[in-house]
Amino acid sequence: MSDSDNETDQAPKVKNRRPVENSFTQQRLKAYHPIITPKTVIPLLLITAIIFIPLGAGMLYGSNQVEDLTIEYTQCESQAPMNRFAEIPDDYYDFRFKEDISIKPQWKYTVNLSESDPEENGLCHLQFQIPNDIGSPVFFFYKLNNFYANHRRYVVSFSEDQINGKAASLDAIKNTVGANCEPLSVDSNGTRYYPCGLIANSLFNDTFTMPKGVNQTSIDYDMTQEGIAWESDKNRFKKTAYDPSEVVPPPNWIKRFPNGYSEENMPDISTWYEFQNWMHPAGLPTFSNLYYRNDDDKFLEGTYEVVVGLHWPVKPFNGNKYIYITTRSIIGGKNSFLGVTWIVVGGICFLLAILFLIVHLVAPRKSGDTSYLSWKKEKDI
């Protein structure tokens, strides 16, 4: 018999789309099938309530232990009197201390004669009372409102190579996929900006003095900028490898560097913690960035003054600027939302448990025969 005859005798293969016979393809894997009955639901809801309500109460208590002071100084230039103190309107400040304040916050406006630019020579003097010792630690933030740093073009407008200290090429800062410095990569002469991009160009540059004791308070409160940036930023922000002649400051930095960069004034972003914080754009239009901190000393009772250098405009976009001084608790900063949420969820679970218990006692419903369940039948096969 020839080979051709053997091939003819073989039956043709029938195509079969049936899955392989195993537990996975036939959906017979072991699984937990909870049977929802009053005996399981009511205890589960009660246990959830017992756990959630005390935890929420603890979080709420911790949040209420945080003491803080917020003062808006947006309108200082237009509403504060020149060279004399006056009370700040009640709408512009808020505080939470163990003791009530006896002296309302005050402000005055002065002119910095050493500043040649009339748009940036304003000084806002803020005086406030700390009615009881607070801290430590104590944190000093600046807070902004109505500044939308989450716009996609803004968020990706930076150069990671420049931040890492590399002398990034023009192609790298303009054409890197995902994040690049456009539309602020080079100036009109084709020279690269350092640091380039929209985020760096809009750097918040109002200045703040440390709280100085005034009136009957003779002790100043020393604070530092060491440790205000994220710990991980030490590995990200590096001193640049650019030569000062290779780059120019961003457009909004010209007033700070009127003659460009030199060996003496080239910014070292590895130790510029304000810049590092600013390079983390906020996801919401209201946010705060840490400016000073003191982890060791209490902020003693007394009256203090902070002088704000007014450089960063917010009126063009109807924004607001604040100083925010706060302590922290075991759960962090002041945030009542988390504690309230846990209490509300626990309370709902408790009410549902009581409701189901009453219904079960008043009008009980006979449970079905679980032996008819499909997965129980399979065990019997």
One Martini backbone bead per residue (centre of mass of N, CA, C, O) as a GRO file, in nm:
protein
  381
    1MET     BB    1   0.097   0.035   0.022
    2SER     BB    2   0.071   0.354  -0.014
    3ASP     BB    3   0.096   0.668   0.114
    4SER     BB    4  -0.160   0.779  -0.025
    5ASP     BB    5  -0.356   0.567   0.096
    6ASN     BB    6  -0.314   0.639   0.398
    7GLU     BB    7  -0.414   0.935   0.377
    8THR     BB    8  -0.702   0.856   0.279
    9ASP     BB    9  -0.788   0.676   0.533
   10GLN     BB   10  -0.773   0.917   0.700
   11ALA     BB   11  -0.948   1.099   0.907
   12PRO     BB   12  -1.074   1.389   0.933
   13LYS     BB   13  -1.041   1.667   1.118
   14VAL     BB   14  -1.234   1.795   1.374
   15LYS     BB   15  -1.356   2.085   1.463
   16ASN     BB   16  -1.312   2.212   1.811
   17ARG     BB   17  -1.447   2.460   2.058
   18ARG     BB   18  -1.413   2.310   2.305
   19PRO     BB   19  -1.321   2.317   2.605
   20VAL     BB   20  -1.131   2.221   2.835
   21GLU     BB   21  -1.136   1.970   3.080
   22ASN     BB   22  -1.168   2.183   3.360
   23SER     BB   23  -1.213   2.382   3.632
   24PHE     BB   24  -1.162   2.653   3.492
   25THR     BB   25  -1.334   2.632   3.223
   26GLN     BB   26  -1.594   2.514   3.408
   27GLN     BB   27  -1.629   2.668   3.677
   28ARG     BB   28  -1.498   2.474   3.949
   29LEU     BB   29  -1.384   2.644   4.151
   30LYS     BB   30  -1.304   2.733   4.447
   31ALA     BB   31  -1.545   2.897   4.669
   32TYR     BB   32  -1.698   3.160   4.835
   33HIS     BB   33  -2.048   3.128   4.963
   34PRO     BB   34  -2.235   3.348   5.090
   35ILE     BB   35  -2.506   3.347   5.322
   36ILE     BB   36  -2.769   3.566   5.345
   37THR     BB   37  -2.838   3.628   5.683
   38PRO     BB   38  -2.928   3.747   5.982
   39LYS     BB   39  -2.693   3.589   6.137
   40THR     BB   40  -2.468   3.747   5.956
   41VAL     BB   41  -2.541   4.052   5.916
   42ILE     BB   42  -2.586   4.171   6.200
   43PRO     BB   43  -2.301   4.114   6.325
   44LEU     BB   44  -2.140   4.260   6.104
   45LEU     BB   45  -2.257   4.543   6.153
   46LEU     BB   46  -2.179   4.562   6.454
   47ILE     BB   47  -1.873   4.529   6.419
   48THR     BB   48  -1.834   4.772   6.237
   49ALA     BB   49  -1.937   4.981   6.441
   50ILE     BB   50  -1.736   4.916   6.674
   51ILE     BB   51  -1.486   5.002   6.499
   52PHE     BB   52  -1.555   5.281   6.362
   53ILE     BB   53  -1.645   5.476   6.589
   54PRO     BB   54  -1.386   5.487   6.767
   55LEU     BB   55  -1.193   5.567   6.539
   56GLY     BB   56  -1.338   5.829   6.459
   57ALA     BB   57  -1.319   5.962   6.737
   58GLY     BB   58  -1.010   5.963   6.749
   59MET     BB   59  -0.966   6.136   6.496
   60LEU     BB   60  -1.134   6.381   6.589
   61TYR     BB   61  -0.970   6.437   6.841
   62GLY     BB   62  -0.697   6.480   6.703
   63SER     BB   63  -0.791   6.718   6.524
   64ASN     BB   64  -0.881   6.904   6.776
   65GLN     BB   65  -0.571   6.936   6.880
   66VAL     BB   66  -0.530   7.128   6.664
   67GLU     BB   67  -0.347   7.430   6.624
   68ASP     BB   68  -0.449   7.742   6.455
   69LEU     BB   69  -0.359   7.997   6.195
   70THR     BB   70  -0.537   8.230   5.975
   71ILE     BB   71  -0.415   8.474   5.724
   72GLU     BB   72  -0.523   8.716   5.512
   73TYR     BB   73  -0.321   8.933   5.262
   74THR     BB   74  -0.432   9.032   4.986
   75GLN     BB   75  -0.552   9.336   5.095
   76CYS     BB   76  -0.319   9.500   5.224
   77GLU     BB   77  -0.252   9.725   5.014
   78SER     BB   78  -0.566   9.845   5.014
   79GLN     BB   79  -0.655   9.824   5.347
   80ALA     BB   80  -0.411   9.889   5.487
   81PRO     BB   81  -0.248  10.096   5.668
   82MET     BB   82  -0.009  10.342   5.675
   83ASN     BB   83   0.220  10.301   5.935
   84ARG     BB   84  -0.031  10.149   6.082
   85PHE     BB   85  -0.225   9.980   6.297
   86ALA     BB   86  -0.495   9.742   6.227
   87GLU     BB   87  -0.765   9.568   6.216
   88ILE     BB   88  -0.861   9.275   6.097
   89PRO     BB   89  -1.092   9.145   5.938
   90ASP     BB   90  -1.279   8.871   6.021
   91ASP     BB   91  -1.270   8.733   5.725
   92TYR     BB   92  -0.929   8.712   5.733
   93TYR     BB   93  -0.964   8.513   5.988
   94ASP     BB   94  -0.847   8.214   6.174
   95PHE     BB   95  -0.898   8.008   6.478
   96ARG     BB   96  -0.742   7.736   6.696
   97PHE     BB   97  -0.760   7.737   7.043
   98LYS     BB   98  -0.776   7.682   7.375
   99GLU     BB   99  -0.765   7.982   7.374
  100ASP     BB  100  -0.868   8.294   7.366
  101ILE     BB  101  -0.845   8.587   7.217
  102SER     BB  102  -0.759   8.940   7.310
  103ILE     BB  103  -0.611   8.997   7.029
  104LYS     BB  104  -0.643   9.111   6.732
  105PRO     BB  105  -0.550   9.106   6.433
  106GLN     BB  106  -0.293   9.293   6.258
  107TRP     BB  107  -0.219   9.567   6.017
  108LYS     BB  108   0.031   9.689   5.775
  109TYR     BB  109   0.167   9.929   5.538
  110THR     BB  110   0.474   9.925   5.352
  111VAL     BB  111   0.785  10.047   5.220
  112ASN     BB  112   1.055   9.930   5.031
  113LEU     BB  113   1.333  10.128   4.966
  114SER     BB  114   1.527   9.893   4.838
  115GLU     BB  115   1.298   9.873   4.623
  116SER     BB  116   1.262   9.965   4.283
  117ASP     BB  117   1.002   9.813   4.242
  118PRO     BB  118   0.672   9.916   4.272
  119GLU     BB  119   0.539   9.616   4.253
  120GLU     BB  120   0.763   9.501   4.503
  121ASN     BB  121   0.768   9.715   4.773
  122GLY     BB  122   0.577   9.565   4.953
  123LEU     BB  123   0.466   9.555   5.306
  124CYS     BB  124   0.331   9.313   5.535
  125HIS     BB  125   0.211   9.356   5.861
  126LEU     BB  126   0.172   9.091   6.102
  127GLN     BB  127  -0.035   9.067   6.389
  128PHE     BB  128  -0.037   8.817   6.659
  129GLN     BB  129  -0.191   8.587   6.881
  130ILE     BB  130  -0.074   8.359   7.135
  131PRO     BB  131  -0.270   8.236   7.400
  132ASN     BB  132  -0.095   7.967   7.391
  133ASP     BB  133   0.090   7.713   7.410
  134ILE     BB  134   0.249   7.555   7.128
  135GLY     BB  135   0.352   7.262   7.081
  136SER     BB  136   0.549   7.052   6.952
  137PRO     BB  137   0.523   7.112   6.644
  138VAL     BB  138   0.577   7.386   6.403
  139PHE     BB  139   0.399   7.533   6.121
  140PHE     BB  140   0.477   7.721   5.816
  141PHE     BB  141   0.249   7.849   5.580
  142TYR     BB  142   0.148   7.888   5.253
  143LYS     BB  143  -0.158   8.003   5.093
  144LEU     BB  144  -0.368   7.909   4.815
  145ASN     BB  145  -0.626   8.048   4.596
  146ASN     BB  146  -0.729   7.984   4.271
  147PHE     BB  147  -0.485   7.785   4.179
  148TYR     BB  148  -0.437   7.603   3.873
  149ALA     BB  149  -0.197   7.338   3.881
  150ASN     BB  150  -0.370   7.097   3.706
  151HIS     BB  151  -0.289   7.161   3.436
  152ARG     BB  152  -0.155   6.978   3.196
  153ARG     BB  153   0.054   7.179   3.072
  154TYR     BB  154   0.172   7.258   3.347
  155VAL     BB  155   0.256   6.983   3.480
  156VAL     BB  156   0.457   6.905   3.213
  157SER     BB  157   0.639   7.182   3.251
  158PHE     BB  158   0.939   7.015   3.250
  159SER     BB  159   1.275   6.900   3.355
  160GLU     BB  160   1.416   6.617   3.475
  161ASP     BB  161   1.711   6.661   3.396
  162GLN     BB  162   1.751   6.931   3.538
  163ILE     BB  163   1.671   6.833   3.822
  164ASN     BB  164   1.912   6.606   3.810
  165GLY     BB  165   2.166   6.801   3.690
  166LYS     BB  166   2.159   6.808   3.394
  167ALA     BB  167   2.280   6.903   3.069
  168ALA     BB  168   2.037   6.966   2.888
  169SER     BB  169   1.924   6.960   2.591
  170LEU     BB  170   1.720   7.101   2.367
  171ASP     BB  171   1.578   6.839   2.286
  172ALA     BB  172   1.509   6.739   2.576
  173ILE     BB  173   1.328   6.998   2.665
  174LYS     BB  174   1.126   6.984   2.400
  175ASN     BB  175   1.092   6.643   2.311
  176THR     BB  176   0.998   6.505   2.549
  177VAL     BB  177   0.806   6.255   2.641
  178GLY     BB  178   0.537   6.379   2.863
  179ALA     BB  179   0.788   6.590   2.955
  180ASN     BB  180   0.819   6.941   2.894
  181CYS     BB  181   0.900   7.297   2.852
  182GLU     BB  182   0.672   7.365   2.706
  183PRO     BB  183   0.679   7.708   2.615
  184LEU     BB  184   0.965   7.717   2.814
  185SER     BB  185   1.285   7.674   2.678
  186VAL     BB  186   1.348   7.946   2.517
  187ASP     BB  187   1.461   8.224   2.406
  188SER     BB  188   1.498   8.454   2.149
  189ASN     BB  189   1.813   8.335   2.123
  190GLY     BB  190   1.808   8.012   2.208
  191THR     BB  191   1.831   7.999   2.512
  192ARG     BB  192   1.827   7.821   2.784
  193TYR     BB  193   1.636   7.747   3.043
  194TYR     BB  194   1.696   7.794   3.411
  195PRO     BB  195   1.448   7.666   3.484
  196CYS     BB  196   1.219   7.516   3.296
  197GLY     BB  197   0.901   7.615   3.256
  198LEU     BB  198   0.599   7.689   3.415
  199ILE     BB  199   0.651   7.621   3.709
  200ALA     BB  200   0.913   7.780   3.760
  201ASN     BB  201   0.810   8.060   3.653
  202SER     BB  202   0.570   8.056   3.898
  203LEU     BB  203   0.717   8.108   4.146
  204PHE     BB  204   0.683   8.157   4.469
  205ASN     BB  205   0.798   8.499   4.615
  206ASP     BB  206   0.713   8.541   4.879
  207THR     BB  207   0.806   8.676   5.193
  208PHE     BB  208   0.917   8.559   5.531
  209THR     BB  209   0.933   8.611   5.849
  210MET     BB  210   0.995   8.545   6.150
  211PRO     BB  211   0.862   8.538   6.446
  212LYS     BB  212   0.822   8.843   6.630
  213GLY     BB  213   0.842   8.990   6.918
  214VAL     BB  214   0.590   9.202   7.066
  215ASN     BB  215   0.557   9.428   7.289
  216GLN     BB  216   0.555   9.204   7.563
  217THR     BB  217   0.730   9.034   7.362
  218SER     BB  218   1.083   8.925   7.376
  219ILE     BB  219   1.046   8.658   7.207
  220ASP     BB  220   1.150   8.477   6.955
  221TYR     BB  221   1.069   8.259   6.674
  222ASP     BB  222   1.245   7.998   6.567
  223MET     BB  223   1.309   7.896   6.230
  224THR     BB  224   1.315   7.658   5.953
  225GLN     BB  225   1.401   7.504   5.621
  226GLU     BB  226   1.472   7.249   5.734
  227GLY     BB  227   1.264   6.988   5.621
  228ILE     BB  228   1.030   7.098   5.409
  229ALA     BB  229   1.097   6.875   5.230
  230TRP     BB  230   1.110   6.600   5.078
  231GLU     BB  231   1.304   6.328   5.128
  232SER     BB  232   1.315   6.233   4.819
  233ASP     BB  233   1.447   6.504   4.698
  234LYS     BB  234   1.750   6.439   4.742
  235ASN     BB  235   1.745   6.238   4.475
  236ARG     BB  236   1.641   6.462   4.258
  237PHE     BB  237   1.781   6.727   4.347
  238LYS     BB  238   2.041   6.888   4.160
  239LYS     BB  239   2.319   7.015   4.078
  240THR     BB  240   2.418   7.178   3.814
  241ALA     BB  241   2.606   7.135   3.495
  242TYR     BB  242   2.584   7.408   3.412
  243ASP     BB  243   2.685   7.685   3.263
  244PRO     BB  244   2.602   8.012   3.300
  245SER     BB  245   2.636   8.068   2.977
  246GLU     BB  246   2.403   7.845   2.882
  247VAL     BB  247   2.194   8.014   3.057
  248VAL     BB  248   1.869   8.137   3.163
  249PRO     BB  249   1.633   8.288   3.313
  250PRO     BB  250   1.331   8.306   3.365
  251PRO     BB  251   1.117   8.558   3.307
  252ASN     BB  252   1.021   8.587   3.627
  253TRP     BB  253   1.350   8.609   3.722
  254ILE     BB  254   1.481   8.882   3.636
  255LYS     BB  255   1.464   9.048   3.905
  256ARG     BB  256   1.668   8.852   4.050
  257PHE     BB  257   1.835   8.827   3.750
  258PRO     BB  258   1.926   9.092   3.568
  259ASN     BB  259   2.229   8.960   3.469
  260GLY     BB  260   2.199   8.684   3.521
  261TYR     BB  261   2.425   8.440   3.534
  262SER     BB  262   2.665   8.314   3.775
  263GLU     BB  263   2.885   8.174   3.990
  264GLU     BB  264   2.739   8.319   4.242
  265ASN     BB  265   2.401   8.287   4.147
  266MET     BB  266   2.364   8.001   4.095
  267PRO     BB  267   2.125   7.785   4.141
  268ASP     BB  268   2.069   7.545   4.415
  269ILE     BB  269   1.828   7.298   4.417
  270SER     BB  270   1.935   7.101   4.648
  271THR     BB  271   1.882   7.365   4.873
  272TRP     BB  272   1.595   7.457   4.749
  273TYR     BB  273   1.304   7.405   4.913
  274GLU     BB  274   1.091   7.583   4.788
  275PHE     BB  275   1.124   7.476   4.501
  276GLN     BB  276   1.062   7.179   4.557
  277ASN     BB  277   0.768   7.226   4.649
  278TRP     BB  278   0.668   7.370   4.385
  279MET     BB  279   0.735   7.104   4.198
  280HIS     BB  280   0.451   7.012   4.339
  281PRO     BB  281   0.168   7.004   4.211
  282ALA     BB  282  -0.147   7.070   4.272
  283GLY     BB  283  -0.481   6.928   4.255
  284LEU     BB  284  -0.585   7.193   4.388
  285PRO     BB  285  -0.673   7.536   4.418
  286THR     BB  286  -0.626   7.463   4.725
  287PHE     BB  287  -0.314   7.532   4.896
  288SER     BB  288  -0.010   7.425   5.075
  289ASN     BB  289   0.321   7.536   5.177
  290LEU     BB  290   0.612   7.484   5.322
  291TYR     BB  291   0.843   7.721   5.497
  292TYR     BB  292   0.839   7.648   5.807
  293ARG     BB  293   1.004   7.505   6.110
  294ASN     BB  294   0.950   7.349   6.451
  295ASP     BB  295   1.046   7.051   6.642
  296ASP     BB  296   1.135   7.158   6.957
  297ASP     BB  297   0.967   7.424   7.010
  298LYS     BB  298   0.764   7.625   7.163
  299PHE     BB  299   0.493   7.841   7.115
  300LEU     BB  300   0.468   8.109   7.286
  301GLU     BB  301   0.304   8.314   7.455
  302GLY     BB  302   0.190   8.595   7.250
  303THR     BB  303   0.321   8.857   7.040
  304TYR     BB  304   0.343   8.871   6.680
  305GLU     BB  305   0.558   8.923   6.382
  306VAL     BB  306   0.499   8.933   6.023
  307VAL     BB  307   0.682   8.987   5.723
  308VAL     BB  308   0.561   9.060   5.395
  309GLY     BB  309   0.668   9.011   5.072
  310LEU     BB  310   0.527   9.162   4.783
  311HIS     BB  311   0.543   8.966   4.465
  312TRP     BB  312   0.282   8.781   4.423
  313PRO     BB  313   0.028   8.779   4.206
  314VAL     BB  314  -0.355   8.737   4.234
  315LYS     BB  315  -0.567   8.935   4.101
  316PRO     BB  316  -0.580   8.838   3.796
  317PHE     BB  317  -0.722   8.546   3.929
  318ASN     BB  318  -0.871   8.575   4.203
  319GLY     BB  319  -0.686   8.538   4.443
  320ASN     BB  320  -0.530   8.398   4.747
  321LYS     BB  321  -0.352   8.488   5.054
  322TYR     BB  322  -0.168   8.305   5.315
  323ILE     BB  323  -0.120   8.233   5.649
  324TYR     BB  324  -0.010   7.916   5.818
  325ILE     BB  325  -0.040   7.809   6.154
  326THR     BB  326   0.067   7.485   6.290
  327THR     BB  327   0.000   7.184   6.414
  328ARG     BB  328  -0.002   6.841   6.542
  329SER     BB  329  -0.095   6.509   6.539
  330ILE     BB  330  -0.106   6.168   6.527
  331ILE     BB  331  -0.270   6.216   6.231
  332GLY     BB  332  -0.173   6.510   6.190
  333GLY     BB  333  -0.351   6.724   6.059
  334LYS     BB  334  -0.624   6.908   6.006
  335ASN     BB  335  -0.904   6.656   5.981
  336SER     BB  336  -1.245   6.584   6.007
  337PHE     BB  337  -1.348   6.399   5.777
  338LEU     BB  338  -1.247   6.118   5.855
  339GLY     BB  339  -1.388   6.090   6.130
  340VAL     BB  340  -1.678   6.145   6.033
  341THR     BB  341  -1.695   5.912   5.830
  342TRP     BB  342  -1.659   5.678   6.028
  343ILE     BB  343  -1.901   5.748   6.207
  344VAL     BB  344  -2.120   5.738   5.990
  345VAL     BB  345  -2.076   5.447   5.898
  346GLY     BB  346  -2.113   5.320   6.178
  347GLY     BB  347  -2.399   5.432   6.227
  348ILE     BB  348  -2.535   5.295   5.986
  349CYS     BB  349  -2.470   5.006   6.071
  350PHE     BB  350  -2.620   5.017   6.340
  351LEU     BB  351  -2.904   5.088   6.231
  352LEU     BB  352  -2.929   4.841   6.046
  353ALA     BB  353  -2.904   4.629   6.264
  354ILE     BB  354  -3.156   4.715   6.425
  355LEU     BB  355  -3.359   4.693   6.194
  356PHE     BB  356  -3.312   4.391   6.125
  357LEU     BB  357  -3.375   4.285   6.408
  358ILE     BB  358  -3.668   4.377   6.423
  359VAL     BB  359  -3.768   4.234   6.168
  360HIS     BB  360  -3.683   3.949   6.261
  361LEU     BB  361  -3.868   3.948   6.523
  362VAL     BB  362  -4.147   4.033   6.398
  363ALA     BB  363  -4.082   3.917   6.077
  364PRO     BB  364  -3.993   3.631   6.012
  365ARG     BB  365  -3.791   3.444   5.776
  366LYS     BB  366  -3.769   3.168   5.609
  367SER     BB  367  -3.528   2.974   5.517
  368GLY     BB  368  -3.383   2.815   5.285
  369ASP     BB  369  -3.271   2.534   5.123
  370THR     BB  370  -2.927   2.475   5.085
  371SER     BB  371  -2.925   2.200   4.920
  372TYR     BB  372  -3.009   2.352   4.634
  373LEU     BB  373  -2.747   2.449   4.582
  374SER     BB  374  -2.520   2.418   4.337
  375TRP     BB  375  -2.251   2.374   4.509
  376LYS     BB  376  -2.382   2.142   4.679
  377LYS     BB  377  -2.444   1.945   4.455
  378GLU     BB  378  -2.152   1.901   4.354
  379LYS     BB  379  -2.055   1.755   4.615
  380ASP     BB  380  -2.260   1.505   4.570
  381ILE     BB  381  -2.135   1.394   4.290
   0.00000   0.00000   0.00000
